[in-house]
XYZ file of C-alpha atoms in Angstrom:
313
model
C 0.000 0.000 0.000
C 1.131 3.362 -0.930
C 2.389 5.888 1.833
C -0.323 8.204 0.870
C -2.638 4.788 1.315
C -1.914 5.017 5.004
C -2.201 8.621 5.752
C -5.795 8.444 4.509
C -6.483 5.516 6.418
C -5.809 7.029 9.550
C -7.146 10.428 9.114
C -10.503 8.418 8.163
C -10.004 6.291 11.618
C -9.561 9.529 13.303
C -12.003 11.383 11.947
C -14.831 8.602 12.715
C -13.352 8.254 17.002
C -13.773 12.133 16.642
C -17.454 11.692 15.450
C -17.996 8.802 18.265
C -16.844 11.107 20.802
C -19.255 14.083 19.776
C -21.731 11.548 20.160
C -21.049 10.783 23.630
C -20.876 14.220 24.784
C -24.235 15.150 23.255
C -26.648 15.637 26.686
C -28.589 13.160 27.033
C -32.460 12.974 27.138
C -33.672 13.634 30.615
C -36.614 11.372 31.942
C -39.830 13.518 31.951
C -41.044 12.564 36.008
C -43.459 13.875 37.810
C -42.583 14.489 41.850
C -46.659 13.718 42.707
C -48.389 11.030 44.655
C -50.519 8.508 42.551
C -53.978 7.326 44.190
C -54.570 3.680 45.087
C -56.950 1.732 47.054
C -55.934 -1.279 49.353
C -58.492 -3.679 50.105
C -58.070 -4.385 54.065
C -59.188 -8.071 54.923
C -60.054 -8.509 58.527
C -62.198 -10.381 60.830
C -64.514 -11.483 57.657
C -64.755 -7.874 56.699
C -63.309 -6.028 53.603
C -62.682 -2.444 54.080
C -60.907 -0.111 50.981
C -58.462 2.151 52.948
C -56.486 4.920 50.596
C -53.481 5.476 49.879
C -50.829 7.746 48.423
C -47.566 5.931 47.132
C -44.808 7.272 45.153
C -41.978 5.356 43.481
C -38.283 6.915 43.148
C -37.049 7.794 39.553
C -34.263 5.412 40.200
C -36.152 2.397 40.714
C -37.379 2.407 37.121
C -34.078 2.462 35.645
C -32.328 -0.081 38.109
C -32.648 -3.330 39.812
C -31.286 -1.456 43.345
C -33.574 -1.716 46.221
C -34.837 1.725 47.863
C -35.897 2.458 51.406
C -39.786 2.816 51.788
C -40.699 5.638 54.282
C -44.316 5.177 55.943
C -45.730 8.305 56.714
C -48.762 8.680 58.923
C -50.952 11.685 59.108
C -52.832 13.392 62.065
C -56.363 14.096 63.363
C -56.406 16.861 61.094
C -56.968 13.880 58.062
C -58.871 11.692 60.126
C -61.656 14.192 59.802
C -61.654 14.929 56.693
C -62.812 13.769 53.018
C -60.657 10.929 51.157
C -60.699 14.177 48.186
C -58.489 16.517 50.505
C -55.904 14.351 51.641
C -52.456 15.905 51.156
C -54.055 18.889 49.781
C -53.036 21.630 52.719
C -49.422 22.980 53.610
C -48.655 22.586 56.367
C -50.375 19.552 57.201
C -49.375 17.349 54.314
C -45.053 17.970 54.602
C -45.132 15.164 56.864
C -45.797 13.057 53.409
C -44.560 15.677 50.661
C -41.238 16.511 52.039
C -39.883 13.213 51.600
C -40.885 13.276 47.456
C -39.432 16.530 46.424
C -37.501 16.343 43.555
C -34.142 17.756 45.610
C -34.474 15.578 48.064
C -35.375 12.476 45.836
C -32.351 12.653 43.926
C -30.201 12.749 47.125
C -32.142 10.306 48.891
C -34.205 8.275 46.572
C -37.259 6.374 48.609
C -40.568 4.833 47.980
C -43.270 7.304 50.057
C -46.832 5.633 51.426
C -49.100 7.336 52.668
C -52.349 6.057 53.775
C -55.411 8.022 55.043
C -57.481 7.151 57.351
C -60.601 10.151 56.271
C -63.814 10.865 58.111
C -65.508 7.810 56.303
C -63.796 5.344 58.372
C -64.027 7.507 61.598
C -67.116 5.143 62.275
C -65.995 1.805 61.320
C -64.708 -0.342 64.344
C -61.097 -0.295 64.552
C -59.863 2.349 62.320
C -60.552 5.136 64.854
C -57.044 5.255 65.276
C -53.688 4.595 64.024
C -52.803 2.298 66.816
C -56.281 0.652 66.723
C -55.850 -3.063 66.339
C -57.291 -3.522 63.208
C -55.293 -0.286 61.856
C -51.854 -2.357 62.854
C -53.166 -5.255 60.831
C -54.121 -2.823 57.629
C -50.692 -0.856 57.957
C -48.690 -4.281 58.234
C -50.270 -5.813 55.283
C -49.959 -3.057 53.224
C -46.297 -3.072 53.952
C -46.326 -6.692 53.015
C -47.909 -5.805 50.012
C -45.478 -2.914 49.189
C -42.627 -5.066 50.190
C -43.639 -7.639 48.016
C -44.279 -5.789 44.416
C -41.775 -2.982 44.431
C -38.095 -2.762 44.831
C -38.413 -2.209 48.499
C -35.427 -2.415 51.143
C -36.596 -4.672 53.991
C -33.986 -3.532 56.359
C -34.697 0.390 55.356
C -38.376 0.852 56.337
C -38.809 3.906 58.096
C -42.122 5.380 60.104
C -43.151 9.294 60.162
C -45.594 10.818 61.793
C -47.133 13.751 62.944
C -49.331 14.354 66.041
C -51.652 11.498 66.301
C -49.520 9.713 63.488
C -46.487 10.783 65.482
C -47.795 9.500 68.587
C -48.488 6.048 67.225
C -44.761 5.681 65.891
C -44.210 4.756 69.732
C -47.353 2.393 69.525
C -46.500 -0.005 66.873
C -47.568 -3.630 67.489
C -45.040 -6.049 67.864
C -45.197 -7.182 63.694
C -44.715 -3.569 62.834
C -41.951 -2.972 65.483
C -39.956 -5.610 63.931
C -40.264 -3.979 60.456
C -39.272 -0.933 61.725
C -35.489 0.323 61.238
C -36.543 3.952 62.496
C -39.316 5.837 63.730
C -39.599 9.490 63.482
C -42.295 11.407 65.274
C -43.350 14.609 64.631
C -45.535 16.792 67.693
C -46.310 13.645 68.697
C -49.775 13.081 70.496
C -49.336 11.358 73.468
C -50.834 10.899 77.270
C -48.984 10.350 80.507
C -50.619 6.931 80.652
C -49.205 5.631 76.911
C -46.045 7.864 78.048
C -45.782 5.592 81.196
C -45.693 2.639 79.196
C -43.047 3.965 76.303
C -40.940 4.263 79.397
C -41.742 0.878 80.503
C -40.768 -0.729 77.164
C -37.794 1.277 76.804
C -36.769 -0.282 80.353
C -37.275 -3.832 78.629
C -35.595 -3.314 75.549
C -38.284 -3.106 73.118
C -36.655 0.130 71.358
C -33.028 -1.329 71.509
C -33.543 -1.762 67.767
C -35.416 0.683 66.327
C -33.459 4.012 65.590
C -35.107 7.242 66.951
C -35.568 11.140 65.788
C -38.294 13.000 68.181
C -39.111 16.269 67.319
C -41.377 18.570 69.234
C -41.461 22.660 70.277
C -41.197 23.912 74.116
C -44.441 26.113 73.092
C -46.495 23.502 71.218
C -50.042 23.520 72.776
C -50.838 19.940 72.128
C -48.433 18.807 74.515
C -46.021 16.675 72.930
C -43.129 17.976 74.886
C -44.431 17.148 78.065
C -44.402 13.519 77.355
C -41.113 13.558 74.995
C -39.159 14.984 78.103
C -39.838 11.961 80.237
C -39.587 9.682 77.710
C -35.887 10.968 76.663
C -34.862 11.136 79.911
C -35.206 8.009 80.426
C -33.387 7.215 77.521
C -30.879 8.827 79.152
C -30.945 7.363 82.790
C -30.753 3.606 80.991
C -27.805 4.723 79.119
C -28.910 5.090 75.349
C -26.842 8.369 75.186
C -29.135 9.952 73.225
C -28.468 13.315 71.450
C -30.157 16.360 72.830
C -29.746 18.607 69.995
C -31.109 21.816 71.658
C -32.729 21.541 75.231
C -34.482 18.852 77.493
C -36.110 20.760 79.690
C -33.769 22.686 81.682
C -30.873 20.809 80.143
C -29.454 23.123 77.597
C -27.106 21.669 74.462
C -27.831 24.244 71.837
C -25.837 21.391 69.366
C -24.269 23.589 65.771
C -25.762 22.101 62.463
C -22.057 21.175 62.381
C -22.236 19.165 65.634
C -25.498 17.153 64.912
C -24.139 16.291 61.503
C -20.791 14.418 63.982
C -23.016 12.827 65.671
C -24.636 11.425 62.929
C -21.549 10.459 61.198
C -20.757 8.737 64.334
C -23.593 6.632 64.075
C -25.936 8.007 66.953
C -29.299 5.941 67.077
C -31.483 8.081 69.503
C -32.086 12.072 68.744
C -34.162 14.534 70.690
C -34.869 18.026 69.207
C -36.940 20.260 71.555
C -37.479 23.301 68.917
C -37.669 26.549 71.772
C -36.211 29.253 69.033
C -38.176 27.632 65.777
C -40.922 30.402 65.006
C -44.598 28.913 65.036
C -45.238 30.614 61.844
C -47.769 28.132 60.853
C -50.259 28.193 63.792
C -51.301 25.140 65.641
C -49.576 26.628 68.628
C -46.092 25.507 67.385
C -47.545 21.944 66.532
C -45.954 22.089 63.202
C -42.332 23.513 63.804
C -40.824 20.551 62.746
C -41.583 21.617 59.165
C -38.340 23.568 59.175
C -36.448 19.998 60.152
C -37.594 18.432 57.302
C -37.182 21.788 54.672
C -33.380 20.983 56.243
C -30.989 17.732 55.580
C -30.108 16.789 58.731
C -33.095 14.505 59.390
C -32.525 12.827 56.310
C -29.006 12.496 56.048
C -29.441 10.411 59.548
C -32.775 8.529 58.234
C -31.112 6.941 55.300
C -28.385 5.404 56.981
C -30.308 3.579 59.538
C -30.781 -0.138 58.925
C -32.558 -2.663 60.653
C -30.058 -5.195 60.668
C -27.137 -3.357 61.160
């Protein structure tokens, strides 16, 4: 072959690695997602009786593309749902970010997660045993849906995590023994709780029962439902049986006043239990400070520590 053969050649071989290249560094076409809950229905099977509960369930980006498993976070509303219509669940800010904070798109591509969330609405406020989130036929709803869940999506096992606010919040200490041991974490929010279901949190804490399940309580010194004067108890005794929990801001008269910086160490150091007692938080959303946690989960803290607890681990 001629000299002038092989100069061609390569120039042509060049020329087309050139062309493969501009190819790969064209931007690629974006999935067109949509950061919403989608409707469903769950058929709830118990004692002979089948009653069609509601739900709200969204599915991260990144499970359609991959075979990974994502955590599923379980996220139970307050009275405020109970007694209303199946149409205007979720529909009100402040009283849906317990569900829609974990399903912004931000936060989704950080910390991809399925989301449920069911709702309990005014026409079940009648039926026996779904008065209530820790109502016993509630439990059995809430663990087969899980099942359910669990058992058609790309679900985690060891990554389920429980939110709730106020009543919902309340009932993350209430779990039944099957949903306990599904539980990797439980975050409640204002949670709505009496001395006599306090009492016996402390009790089971004494026994063990929460020796397993990872812990973020949030509540406000000012918050007229009451939560903090059941979460101080409850956290001090986490402290008196040696937990070590974090305090990040007060316990009463205990005063920590943790930096962003500091909470984020603890985390990284693998802390389980977490108390937040908001005292500077405005209550700019009413309620009498029952929804100042709203400006934990606008932060990354609470995730950043959610998505590293396992149940296993």
């Amino acid at each position: 072959m001629k000299k002038t053969s092989y100069i061609f050649l390569f120039f042509l071989i060049l020329f087309s690695c050139s062309k493969e290249d501009d190819k790969n560094d064209e931007p690629q076409p974006q999935i067109d997602y949509t950061y919403e809950f989608a409707k469903y229905q769950y058929t709830h099977t118990y004692n002979a009786n089948n009653t069609v509960i509601p739900y709200s369930f969204f599915e991260p980006v990144q499970a359609t593309t991959s075979n990974e498993n994502f955590p599923l976070i379980v996220s139970l509303h307050g009275t405020e749902y109970h007694l209303t219509s199946e149409d205007n669940f979720l529909t009100r800010f402040p009283t849906n970010y317990m569900a829609t904070a974990w399903i912004e798109e931000v936060k989704q591509q950080q910390y991809p997660a399925y989301v449920v969330a069911p709702n309990i609405h005014i026409g079940l406020w009648n039926i026996d045993g779904y008065r209530s989130w820790p109502d016993e036929a509630t439990q059995d709803f809430l663990y087969q849906l899980i099942t359910y869940l669990t058992s058609s999506y790309q679900i985690d096992e060891d990554r389920i995590y429980f939110v709730g606010h106020s009543i919902g919040g309340g009932s993350m200490w209430l779990l039944d023994e099957n949903l306990k041991n599904r539980a990797a974490a439980i975050v409640p929010l204002s949670h709505a709780l009496n001395f006599e279901e306090a009492d016996s949190i402390i009790e089971d804490i004494s026994i063990g029962v929460y020796d397993d399940i990872s812990i973020w309580n949030i509540v406000h010194t000012s918050d007229n439902e009451g939560s903090v004067v059941t979460g101080r108890p409850i956290f001090r005794h986490f402290q008196d049986d040696n937990y070590n929990p974090v305090i990040t801001n007060t316990l009463g008269t205990q005063i920590f006043e943790l930096t962003p910086i500091q909470i984020e160490s603890e985390i990284d150091a693998g802390k389980s239990y977490f108390y937040t007692e908001n005292s500077e938080t405005p209550c700019e959303y009413g309620g009498g400070c029952h929804y100042s946690w709203v400006s934990q989960l606008e932060g990354d803290l609470i995730f950043k520590w959610l998505f590293k607890q396992r149940k296993n681990d």
